[in-house]
Amino acid sequence: MSQIDEKLEPILAEVLRRNAGEPEFHQAVREVLESLGRVIAKHPDYLNNALIERICEPERQIIFRIPWVDDAGQVQINRGFRVQFNSALGPYKGGVRFHPSVNVGIIKFLGFEQTFKNALTGMPIGGGKGGSDFNPRGRSDAEIMRFCQSFMTELYRHLGEYTDVPAGDIGVGGREIGYLFGQYKRLTNRYEAGVLTGKGLVYGGSRARTEATGYGAVYFVERMLATRDRDLGGLRAVVSGSGNVAIYAMEKLAEFGGKVVACSDSNGYVVDEDGIDLDLVKEIKEVRRGRISEYAKAKGGTVKYIDDGSIWDVPCHIALPSATQNELTGRDSRELVKNGVLAVGEGANMPSTPEAVRIFQEAGVLFAPGKAANAGGVATSALEMQQNASRDSWTFEQTEARLAGIMRDIHDRCAATAEEYGAPGDYVLGANIAGFVRVAEAMEALGVI
Ligand code: GLU
């Protein structure tokens, strides 16, 4: 593991002390602070005015009760969160996650990552994240609606197109955003389209937003490969997950001539040597809201479903972890390296453990951290805000072209920053430093707030 500069050690120690029992948040902060040693060596002024301490402390954290009534007439209670991390560059911006694992530490890590990710996009958006420990699995549509309405009944007072703009994340897609927007509109009596992104096309959504995170990650990987004079044509790919990010990453990989042979959900993974049939995955996941095991049942033949192993045992040139945090471990990365992986792009937020990242980098594998590789989703959310503000609606081609340009710029900014700070090819360092510097400059300009 790389070292933290001794001047930054007390800052980390204070974060650990103040946020006890929040390992994912500690992990995210540690990784960024590890990159900042080279920055403060060049620019010691960043140590002034507790700037870095302030960046590590959320501006505001909201925790609230969400009561709702299930289909059996029973009252259920969940906990809701919104961590408004940093608004130096624009309104807080970031998704909400509905998953039983959600707690304040998870939301804080996501909000911290989001702040740097959003800065990297070059767009005027601050960082925030929210969610609930609500488990949508097996819930009826009516239960999902009542839950979303109750969630928004508390959250709406903290939102606004100039204040805080949530979107989706794990467990929150187009259906949930619709219910959340409906309740916000009802409570405020305002048709404030720019208060949420990931909306449906009929009520102010942006074309290409659904596809953006997955497509963007593949654009990023394609650009990394180009630095070694390669492209995706003919390469084998494995994409973990089968949600919104994974589905559209697989779609773009196939479009670029790659062959995706495996994908997964939280129960297991499927391997299809003929190439994953995306129409079937979409039907199972987006329409039926079913399990990936149904893919193997529907296909039969040589398709394998495995529920007691790691998807990263499947040999591939391109790995896109697109499920959840810390899903790809040191053991997995060793296996991938042994099997000749060329490039890894994080579609999810922080899916590789620190040990896994180190192993990839030491082996010379091209490694794109989530805050750079998966920034296409939030960047397209910012494009949605732009369309809402101008009461305009762009074509798919126009929007995708903007996304492609943004991903190219993020890649090049990370690469140039890594080079400038003496670590060519280190996209982790490049992303952390480039994101940090943009936030830091705005914070310096705004005074001690
Ligand atoms: N949840 C997504 C992310 O992790 C998207 C956030 C957004 O569009 O605001 O970046």
Short mmCIF file of C-alpha atoms and ligand atoms in Angstrom, two decimals:
data_model
loop_
_atom_site.label_atom_id
_atom_site.label_comp_id
_atom_site.label_asym_id
_atom_site.label_seq_id
_atom_site.Cartn_x
_atom_site.Cartn_y
_atom_site.Cartn_z
CA MET A 1 0.00 0.00 0.00
CA SER A 2 1.33 3.44 -0.80
CA GLN A 3 2.17 5.70 2.05
CA ILE A 4 0.44 8.78 3.33
CA ASP A 5 2.58 11.88 3.55
CA GLU A 6 3.36 12.58 7.20
CA LYS A 7 1.75 16.01 6.98
CA LEU A 8 -1.51 14.36 5.97
CA GLU A 9 -1.43 11.62 8.59
CA PRO A 10 -3.09 13.69 11.33
CA ILE A 11 -5.90 14.54 8.91
CA LEU A 12 -6.58 10.87 8.29
CA ALA A 13 -6.31 10.09 11.99
CA GLU A 14 -8.95 12.71 12.72
CA VAL A 15 -11.25 11.34 10.00
CA LEU A 16 -10.94 7.85 11.49
CA ARG A 17 -11.61 9.15 14.99
CA ARG A 18 -14.56 11.27 14.03
CA ASN A 19 -16.19 8.65 11.81
CA ALA A 20 -15.65 5.50 13.86
CA GLY A 21 -17.01 2.25 12.43
CA GLU A 22 -17.26 3.51 8.85
CA PRO A 23 -14.67 1.38 6.99
CA GLU A 24 -15.77 2.28 3.46
CA PHE A 25 -15.49 5.99 4.21
CA HIS A 26 -12.05 5.47 5.74
CA GLN A 27 -10.99 3.53 2.65
CA ALA A 28 -12.16 6.26 0.26
CA VAL A 29 -10.47 9.06 2.23
CA ARG A 30 -7.25 7.10 2.66
CA GLU A 31 -6.99 6.51 -1.09
CA VAL A 32 -7.38 10.20 -1.89
CA LEU A 33 -4.97 11.32 0.85
CA GLU A 34 -2.39 8.83 -0.44
CA SER A 35 -2.47 10.69 -3.75
CA LEU A 36 -2.19 14.15 -2.21
CA GLY A 37 1.38 13.89 -0.91
CA ARG A 38 2.67 14.85 -4.35
CA VAL A 39 0.27 17.80 -4.48
CA ILE A 40 1.25 19.38 -1.20
CA ALA A 41 4.91 18.91 -2.08
CA LYS A 42 4.30 21.21 -5.08
CA HIS A 43 1.62 23.41 -3.51
CA PRO A 44 2.11 23.58 0.27
CA ASP A 45 -0.57 26.32 0.38
CA TYR A 46 -3.20 23.58 0.18
CA LEU A 47 -2.29 22.80 3.79
CA ASN A 48 -3.51 26.24 4.86
CA ASN A 49 -6.90 27.08 6.34
CA ALA A 50 -7.71 23.44 7.13
CA LEU A 51 -8.67 23.09 3.47
CA ILE A 52 -8.10 19.32 3.29
CA GLU A 53 -9.78 18.79 6.67
CA ARG A 54 -12.81 20.68 5.38
CA ILE A 55 -12.91 18.59 2.20
CA CYS A 56 -13.07 15.44 4.35
CA GLU A 57 -15.98 16.73 6.44
CA PRO A 58 -19.45 16.75 4.84
CA GLU A 59 -21.14 20.14 4.80
CA ARG A 60 -24.37 18.62 6.08
CA GLN A 61 -25.70 15.15 6.97
CA ILE A 62 -29.40 14.42 7.20
CA ILE A 63 -30.75 11.23 8.78
CA PHE A 64 -34.47 10.64 8.99
CA ARG A 65 -37.27 8.15 9.68
CA ILE A 66 -39.25 6.75 6.76
CA PRO A 67 -42.53 5.21 7.89
CA TRP A 68 -44.63 3.46 5.26
CA VAL A 69 -47.43 0.90 5.06
CA ASP A 70 -46.84 -2.42 3.27
CA ASP A 71 -49.43 -4.34 1.25
CA ALA A 72 -50.43 -6.34 4.32
CA GLY A 73 -51.33 -3.13 6.16
CA GLN A 74 -48.28 -3.35 8.45
CA VAL A 75 -46.32 -0.21 9.27
CA GLN A 76 -42.66 -0.49 8.25
CA ILE A 77 -39.82 1.78 9.29
CA ASN A 78 -36.67 2.50 7.32
CA ARG A 79 -33.89 4.99 7.77
CA GLY A 80 -33.18 7.67 5.17
CA PHE A 81 -29.92 9.54 4.52
CA ARG A 82 -28.67 12.47 2.51
CA VAL A 83 -25.07 13.50 2.89
CA GLN A 84 -24.52 16.92 1.30
CA PHE A 85 -20.80 16.65 0.98
CA ASN A 86 -19.47 19.62 -0.92
CA SER A 87 -21.09 22.48 -2.81
CA ALA A 88 -18.01 24.48 -3.84
CA LEU A 89 -18.55 23.74 -7.53
CA GLY A 90 -22.34 23.67 -7.73
CA PRO A 91 -25.45 22.24 -6.09
CA TYR A 92 -24.95 18.92 -4.32
CA LYS A 93 -25.32 16.22 -6.95
CA GLY A 94 -25.39 12.45 -6.63
CA GLY A 95 -27.68 9.48 -6.55
CA VAL A 96 -29.78 7.79 -3.92
CA ARG A 97 -29.32 4.11 -3.16
CA PHE A 98 -31.98 1.75 -1.81
CA HIS A 99 -30.27 -1.34 -0.41
CA PRO A 100 -30.32 -3.10 2.97
CA SER A 101 -26.56 -2.51 3.39
CA VAL A 102 -26.99 1.29 3.36
CA ASN A 103 -25.78 3.16 6.44
CA VAL A 104 -24.30 6.58 7.03
CA GLY A 105 -20.73 5.38 6.41
CA ILE A 106 -21.61 3.95 3.00
CA ILE A 107 -23.42 7.13 1.99
CA LYS A 108 -20.51 9.22 3.23
CA PHE A 109 -17.98 7.24 1.19
CA LEU A 110 -20.20 7.59 -1.86
CA GLY A 111 -20.66 11.33 -1.28
CA PHE A 112 -16.91 11.81 -0.88
CA GLU A 113 -16.17 9.92 -4.12
CA GLN A 114 -18.95 11.81 -5.87
CA THR A 115 -17.39 15.17 -4.99
CA PHE A 116 -14.16 14.34 -6.86
CA LYS A 117 -15.95 12.50 -9.66
CA ASN A 118 -18.21 15.46 -10.30
CA ALA A 119 -15.24 17.83 -10.23
CA LEU A 120 -13.51 15.65 -12.85
CA THR A 121 -16.43 16.05 -15.25
CA GLY A 122 -15.60 19.75 -15.46
CA MET A 123 -19.27 20.57 -14.94
CA PRO A 124 -20.81 22.87 -12.29
CA ILE A 125 -21.91 20.21 -9.80
CA GLY A 126 -21.00 19.65 -6.16
CA GLY A 127 -21.09 16.26 -4.46
CA GLY A 128 -23.75 14.49 -2.41
CA LYS A 129 -25.30 11.09 -1.96
CA GLY A 130 -28.34 9.62 -0.27
CA GLY A 131 -30.36 6.54 0.23
CA SER A 132 -32.08 4.19 2.57
CA ASP A 133 -31.68 0.73 4.06
CA PHE A 134 -34.99 -0.15 2.36
CA ASN A 135 -34.83 -3.46 0.48
CA PRO A 136 -36.83 -3.22 -2.75
CA ARG A 137 -36.44 -6.95 -3.49
CA GLY A 138 -39.85 -8.63 -3.68
CA ARG A 139 -41.79 -5.42 -2.99
CA SER A 140 -44.86 -4.65 -5.11
CA ASP A 141 -45.08 -1.61 -7.29
CA ALA A 142 -47.54 -0.02 -4.86
CA GLU A 143 -45.15 -0.58 -1.94
CA ILE A 144 -42.28 0.97 -3.91
CA MET A 145 -44.47 3.99 -4.63
CA ARG A 146 -45.54 4.47 -1.02
CA PHE A 147 -41.96 4.10 0.14
CA CYS A 148 -40.68 6.66 -2.40
CA GLN A 149 -43.44 9.09 -1.39
CA SER A 150 -42.58 8.78 2.29
CA PHE A 151 -38.85 9.17 1.55
CA MET A 152 -39.52 12.37 -0.42
CA THR A 153 -41.94 13.73 2.19
CA GLU A 154 -38.94 14.33 4.42
CA LEU A 155 -36.24 14.88 1.81
CA TYR A 156 -37.98 17.52 -0.32
CA ARG A 157 -37.20 20.36 2.13
CA HIS A 158 -33.47 19.80 1.58
CA LEU A 159 -33.61 19.71 -2.25
CA GLY A 160 -33.94 22.18 -5.09
CA GLU A 161 -32.47 22.69 -8.55
CA TYR A 162 -29.94 25.15 -7.06
CA THR A 163 -29.50 23.27 -3.78
CA ASP A 164 -29.34 19.49 -4.13
CA VAL A 165 -30.20 17.33 -7.12
CA PRO A 166 -30.50 13.58 -6.49
CA ALA A 167 -30.63 10.82 -9.12
CA GLY A 168 -30.60 7.01 -9.12
CA ASP A 169 -28.08 4.48 -7.87
CA ILE A 170 -28.41 0.83 -6.80
CA GLY A 171 -32.13 0.02 -6.32
CA VAL A 172 -33.27 3.36 -7.74
CA GLY A 173 -34.09 3.55 -11.45
CA GLY A 174 -36.61 5.25 -13.69
CA ARG A 175 -39.65 3.96 -11.81
CA GLU A 176 -38.44 5.26 -8.45
CA ILE A 177 -37.33 8.62 -9.87
CA GLY A 178 -40.84 9.04 -11.31
CA TYR A 179 -42.48 8.46 -7.92
CA LEU A 180 -39.96 10.72 -6.18
CA PHE A 181 -40.49 13.51 -8.71
CA GLY A 182 -44.27 13.17 -8.48
CA GLN A 183 -44.19 13.58 -4.72
CA TYR A 184 -41.74 16.51 -4.87
CA LYS A 185 -43.99 18.27 -7.39
CA ARG A 186 -47.04 17.68 -5.21
CA LEU A 187 -45.41 18.88 -2.00
CA THR A 188 -43.88 22.01 -3.48
CA ASN A 189 -46.51 22.82 -6.11
CA ARG A 190 -43.65 23.47 -8.52
CA TYR A 191 -42.78 21.74 -11.78
CA GLU A 192 -39.09 22.00 -11.03
CA ALA A 193 -37.69 19.54 -13.56
CA GLY A 194 -34.06 20.22 -12.60
CA VAL A 195 -34.47 18.95 -9.04
CA LEU A 196 -33.93 15.31 -10.00
CA THR A 197 -32.13 13.60 -12.88
CA GLY A 198 -32.65 10.25 -14.48
CA LYS A 199 -36.22 11.26 -15.22
CA GLY A 200 -38.39 9.65 -17.88
CA LEU A 201 -38.32 11.26 -21.32
CA VAL A 202 -41.95 12.41 -21.15
CA TYR A 203 -41.38 14.55 -18.07
CA GLY A 204 -38.01 16.18 -18.58
CA GLY A 205 -35.50 13.35 -18.78
CA SER A 206 -32.48 13.34 -21.06
CA ARG A 207 -31.86 10.94 -23.88
CA ALA A 208 -28.80 8.72 -23.26
CA ARG A 209 -28.95 9.19 -19.46
CA THR A 210 -29.97 5.54 -18.96
CA GLU A 211 -27.07 4.34 -21.09
CA ALA A 212 -24.56 6.96 -19.95
CA THR A 213 -22.71 5.30 -17.07
CA GLY A 214 -22.08 2.02 -18.89
CA TYR A 215 -21.33 3.65 -22.24
CA GLY A 216 -19.03 6.16 -20.56
CA ALA A 217 -17.01 3.45 -18.81
CA VAL A 218 -16.41 1.73 -22.14
CA TYR A 219 -15.40 5.01 -23.82
CA PHE A 220 -12.88 5.46 -21.03
CA VAL A 221 -11.45 1.97 -21.42
CA GLU A 222 -11.25 2.38 -25.20
CA ARG A 223 -9.26 5.58 -24.69
CA MET A 224 -6.91 3.86 -22.19
CA LEU A 225 -6.30 1.02 -24.63
CA ALA A 226 -5.48 3.56 -27.34
CA THR A 227 -2.52 4.75 -25.24
CA ARG A 228 -1.10 1.27 -25.94
CA ASP A 229 -2.21 1.26 -29.57
CA ARG A 230 -4.98 -1.25 -28.97
CA ASP A 231 -8.74 -1.27 -29.29
CA LEU A 232 -11.58 -3.40 -28.04
CA GLY A 233 -12.03 -5.35 -31.28
CA GLY A 234 -11.94 -9.11 -30.62
CA LEU A 235 -11.24 -8.81 -26.89
CA ARG A 236 -13.00 -10.92 -24.26
CA ALA A 237 -14.78 -9.00 -21.54
CA VAL A 238 -16.35 -9.81 -18.19
CA VAL A 239 -18.79 -7.36 -16.64
CA SER A 240 -20.01 -7.96 -13.11
CA GLY A 241 -23.54 -6.94 -12.24
CA SER A 242 -26.56 -6.86 -14.54
CA GLY A 243 -28.11 -3.56 -13.52
CA ASN A 244 -28.18 -0.26 -15.33
CA VAL A 245 -24.40 0.20 -15.47
CA ALA A 246 -23.56 -3.37 -16.49
CA ILE A 247 -26.24 -3.67 -19.18
CA TYR A 248 -25.15 -0.58 -21.08
CA ALA A 249 -21.46 -1.31 -20.60
CA MET A 250 -22.08 -4.67 -22.24
CA GLU A 251 -24.01 -3.00 -25.05
CA LYS A 252 -21.20 -0.58 -25.87
CA LEU A 253 -18.50 -3.25 -25.53
CA ALA A 254 -20.32 -5.35 -28.12
CA GLU A 255 -20.72 -2.29 -30.36
CA PHE A 256 -16.95 -1.73 -30.20
CA GLY A 257 -16.33 -5.34 -31.27
CA GLY A 258 -15.65 -6.83 -27.84
CA LYS A 259 -17.15 -10.12 -26.73
CA VAL A 260 -18.79 -10.14 -23.30
CA VAL A 261 -18.81 -13.68 -21.93
CA ALA A 262 -20.04 -13.24 -18.34
CA CYS A 263 -22.22 -11.08 -16.11
CA SER A 264 -23.75 -11.55 -12.66
CA ASP A 265 -26.11 -10.52 -9.90
CA SER A 266 -25.80 -10.80 -6.13
CA ASN A 267 -26.69 -14.53 -6.27
CA GLY A 268 -24.31 -15.79 -8.98
CA TYR A 269 -22.94 -15.37 -12.48
CA VAL A 270 -23.53 -16.71 -15.96
CA VAL A 271 -20.94 -17.61 -18.58
CA ASP A 272 -22.02 -17.64 -22.22
CA GLU A 273 -19.16 -18.34 -24.60
CA ASP A 274 -21.34 -17.26 -27.55
CA GLY A 275 -21.45 -13.77 -26.07
CA ILE A 276 -24.04 -12.55 -23.57
CA ASP A 277 -27.47 -12.12 -25.20
CA LEU A 278 -28.32 -8.60 -24.09
CA ASP A 279 -31.94 -8.66 -25.15
CA LEU A 280 -32.48 -11.57 -22.79
CA VAL A 281 -30.63 -9.85 -19.91
CA LYS A 282 -32.72 -6.70 -20.45
CA GLU A 283 -35.94 -8.74 -20.49
CA ILE A 284 -34.98 -10.55 -17.25
CA LYS A 285 -33.64 -7.53 -15.39
CA GLU A 286 -35.51 -4.51 -16.73
CA VAL A 287 -38.91 -6.07 -17.45
CA ARG A 288 -39.31 -9.12 -15.20
CA ARG A 289 -37.04 -7.78 -12.41
CA GLY A 290 -35.84 -11.39 -12.11
CA ARG A 291 -32.57 -13.17 -11.29
CA ILE A 292 -29.64 -13.79 -13.66
CA SER A 293 -30.00 -17.57 -13.05
CA GLU A 294 -33.06 -17.31 -15.34
CA TYR A 295 -30.66 -16.52 -18.19
CA ALA A 296 -29.06 -19.96 -17.98
CA LYS A 297 -32.47 -21.62 -17.68
CA ALA A 298 -33.74 -19.79 -20.76
CA LYS A 299 -30.62 -20.51 -22.83
CA GLY A 300 -29.72 -24.02 -21.73
CA GLY A 301 -26.99 -25.61 -23.89
CA THR A 302 -23.47 -24.67 -22.88
CA VAL A 303 -24.43 -21.63 -20.79
CA LYS A 304 -23.27 -22.08 -17.22
CA TYR A 305 -24.73 -20.57 -14.06
CA ILE A 306 -22.41 -20.57 -11.03
CA ASP A 307 -23.53 -19.48 -7.59
CA ASP A 308 -20.55 -20.42 -5.44
CA GLY A 309 -17.56 -18.78 -7.05
CA SER A 310 -16.16 -15.51 -8.32
CA ILE A 311 -16.98 -14.08 -11.72
CA TRP A 312 -13.36 -12.88 -11.83
CA ASP A 313 -12.22 -16.48 -12.35
CA VAL A 314 -13.55 -16.23 -15.91
CA PRO A 315 -10.54 -15.41 -18.13
CA CYS A 316 -10.82 -12.08 -19.95
CA HIS A 317 -8.86 -9.18 -21.44
CA ILE A 318 -11.25 -6.51 -20.14
CA ALA A 319 -12.85 -6.52 -16.68
CA LEU A 320 -15.57 -4.03 -15.77
CA PRO A 321 -16.62 -4.43 -12.13
CA SER A 322 -20.07 -2.82 -12.27
CA ALA A 323 -21.91 -4.23 -9.28
CA THR A 324 -20.92 -2.73 -5.92
CA GLN A 325 -18.12 -1.63 -3.58
CA ASN A 326 -15.29 -4.04 -2.71
CA GLU A 327 -16.62 -6.79 -4.97
CA LEU A 328 -13.20 -7.43 -6.54
CA THR A 329 -10.60 -8.57 -4.02
CA GLY A 330 -6.85 -9.13 -4.02
CA ARG A 331 -7.45 -12.79 -4.76
CA ASP A 332 -9.64 -11.88 -7.72
CA SER A 333 -7.11 -9.43 -9.14
CA ARG A 334 -4.33 -12.05 -8.93
CA GLU A 335 -6.54 -14.43 -10.89
CA LEU A 336 -7.33 -11.78 -13.49
CA VAL A 337 -3.65 -10.87 -13.87
CA LYS A 338 -2.73 -14.56 -14.20
CA ASN A 339 -5.33 -14.90 -16.95
CA GLY A 340 -3.90 -11.96 -18.90
CA VAL A 341 -6.27 -9.08 -18.18
CA LEU A 342 -5.23 -5.93 -20.07
CA ALA A 343 -7.56 -3.27 -18.69
CA VAL A 344 -9.94 -2.81 -15.77
CA GLY A 345 -12.58 -0.07 -15.70
CA GLU A 346 -14.63 0.46 -12.59
CA GLY A 347 -18.30 0.84 -13.58
CA ALA A 348 -19.36 0.74 -9.92
CA ASN A 349 -18.16 2.99 -7.10
CA MET A 350 -14.98 1.64 -5.46
CA PRO A 351 -15.56 -1.99 -6.55
CA SER A 352 -11.88 -2.96 -6.22
CA THR A 353 -10.30 -3.31 -2.80
CA PRO A 354 -7.08 -1.33 -2.21
CA GLU A 355 -5.08 -4.57 -2.45
CA ALA A 356 -6.70 -5.38 -5.81
CA VAL A 357 -5.84 -1.92 -7.16
CA ARG A 358 -2.24 -2.28 -6.06
CA ILE A 359 -1.93 -5.69 -7.74
CA PHE A 360 -3.32 -4.39 -11.04
CA GLN A 361 -1.01 -1.41 -11.02
CA GLU A 362 2.08 -3.44 -10.12
CA ALA A 363 1.27 -5.85 -12.95
CA GLY A 364 1.05 -2.96 -15.43
CA VAL A 365 -2.68 -3.48 -16.08
CA LEU A 366 -4.48 -0.35 -17.28
CA PHE A 367 -6.67 0.55 -14.31
CA ALA A 368 -9.44 3.18 -14.38
CA PRO A 369 -10.87 4.08 -10.97
CA GLY A 370 -14.63 4.55 -10.66
CA LYS A 371 -14.48 8.26 -10.03
CA ALA A 372 -13.12 8.66 -13.54
CA ALA A 373 -14.49 5.65 -15.43
CA ASN A 374 -18.09 5.84 -14.23
CA ALA A 375 -18.41 9.64 -14.32
CA GLY A 376 -20.43 9.47 -17.56
CA GLY A 377 -23.64 8.91 -15.61
CA VAL A 378 -23.43 12.01 -13.49
CA ALA A 379 -22.01 14.02 -16.39
CA THR A 380 -25.10 13.19 -18.40
CA SER A 381 -27.19 14.13 -15.37
CA ALA A 382 -25.56 17.56 -15.61
CA LEU A 383 -26.54 17.61 -19.30
CA GLU A 384 -30.09 16.77 -18.21
CA MET A 385 -29.99 19.76 -15.82
CA GLN A 386 -28.76 21.91 -18.70
CA GLN A 387 -31.66 20.80 -20.92
CA ASN A 388 -34.12 21.42 -18.08
CA ALA A 389 -32.75 24.90 -17.42
CA SER A 390 -33.09 25.86 -21.08
CA ARG A 391 -36.40 23.96 -21.48
CA ASP A 392 -34.80 22.08 -24.33
CA SER A 393 -34.45 18.46 -25.32
CA TRP A 394 -31.53 17.15 -27.33
CA THR A 395 -31.33 14.19 -29.69
CA PHE A 396 -29.71 10.92 -28.64
CA GLU A 397 -26.82 11.53 -31.03
CA GLN A 398 -26.18 15.04 -29.71
CA THR A 399 -26.25 13.86 -26.11
CA GLU A 400 -24.08 10.82 -26.70
CA ALA A 401 -21.56 12.93 -28.59
CA ARG A 402 -21.33 15.24 -25.56
CA LEU A 403 -20.88 12.22 -23.28
CA ALA A 404 -18.12 10.80 -25.50
CA GLY A 405 -16.33 14.16 -25.47
CA ILE A 406 -16.59 14.45 -21.69
CA MET A 407 -15.19 10.94 -21.17
CA ARG A 408 -12.31 11.70 -23.54
CA ASP A 409 -11.56 14.89 -21.60
CA ILE A 410 -11.69 13.10 -18.24
CA HIS A 411 -9.32 10.44 -19.51
CA ASP A 412 -6.90 12.98 -20.90
CA ARG A 413 -7.05 15.15 -17.77
CA CYS A 414 -6.29 12.14 -15.54
CA ALA A 415 -3.46 11.01 -17.82
CA ALA A 416 -1.94 14.50 -18.05
CA THR A 417 -2.19 15.03 -14.29
CA ALA A 418 -0.54 11.68 -13.55
CA GLU A 419 2.25 12.64 -15.92
CA GLU A 420 2.62 16.13 -14.41
CA TYR A 421 2.94 14.61 -10.92
CA GLY A 422 5.56 12.07 -11.98
CA ALA A 423 3.43 8.92 -12.21
CA PRO A 424 2.58 8.39 -15.90
CA GLY A 425 -0.21 5.88 -16.45
CA ASP A 426 -1.43 6.04 -12.85
CA TYR A 427 -5.10 6.92 -13.37
CA VAL A 428 -5.85 6.63 -9.65
CA LEU A 429 -3.37 9.36 -8.85
CA GLY A 430 -4.41 11.42 -11.86
CA ALA A 431 -8.12 11.26 -11.00
CA ASN A 432 -7.63 12.01 -7.32
CA ILE A 433 -5.34 14.96 -7.95
CA ALA A 434 -7.28 16.47 -10.85
CA GLY A 435 -10.56 16.18 -8.90
CA PHE A 436 -9.02 17.52 -5.72
CA VAL A 437 -7.38 20.54 -7.32
CA ARG A 438 -10.62 21.72 -8.90
CA VAL A 439 -12.55 21.46 -5.62
CA ALA A 440 -9.67 22.97 -3.65
CA GLU A 441 -9.34 25.98 -5.95
CA ALA A 442 -13.03 26.77 -5.68
CA MET A 443 -12.95 26.37 -1.90
CA GLU A 444 -9.94 28.66 -1.59
CA ALA A 445 -11.74 31.31 -3.62
CA LEU A 446 -14.89 31.09 -1.52
CA GLY A 447 -13.19 31.71 1.81
CA VAL A 448 -13.56 29.75 5.02
CA ILE A 449 -17.07 28.35 4.64
N1 GLU B 1 -25.32 7.28 -8.83
C1 GLU B 1 -24.57 7.70 -9.97
C2 GLU B 1 -23.12 7.88 -9.59
O1 GLU B 1 -22.62 7.16 -8.76
C3 GLU B 1 -25.19 8.88 -10.70
C4 GLU B 1 -25.35 10.13 -9.92
C5 GLU B 1 -26.11 11.23 -10.65
O2 GLU B 1 -26.45 11.07 -11.81
O3 GLU B 1 -26.35 12.24 -10.00
O4 GLU B 1 -22.39 8.68 -10.11
#
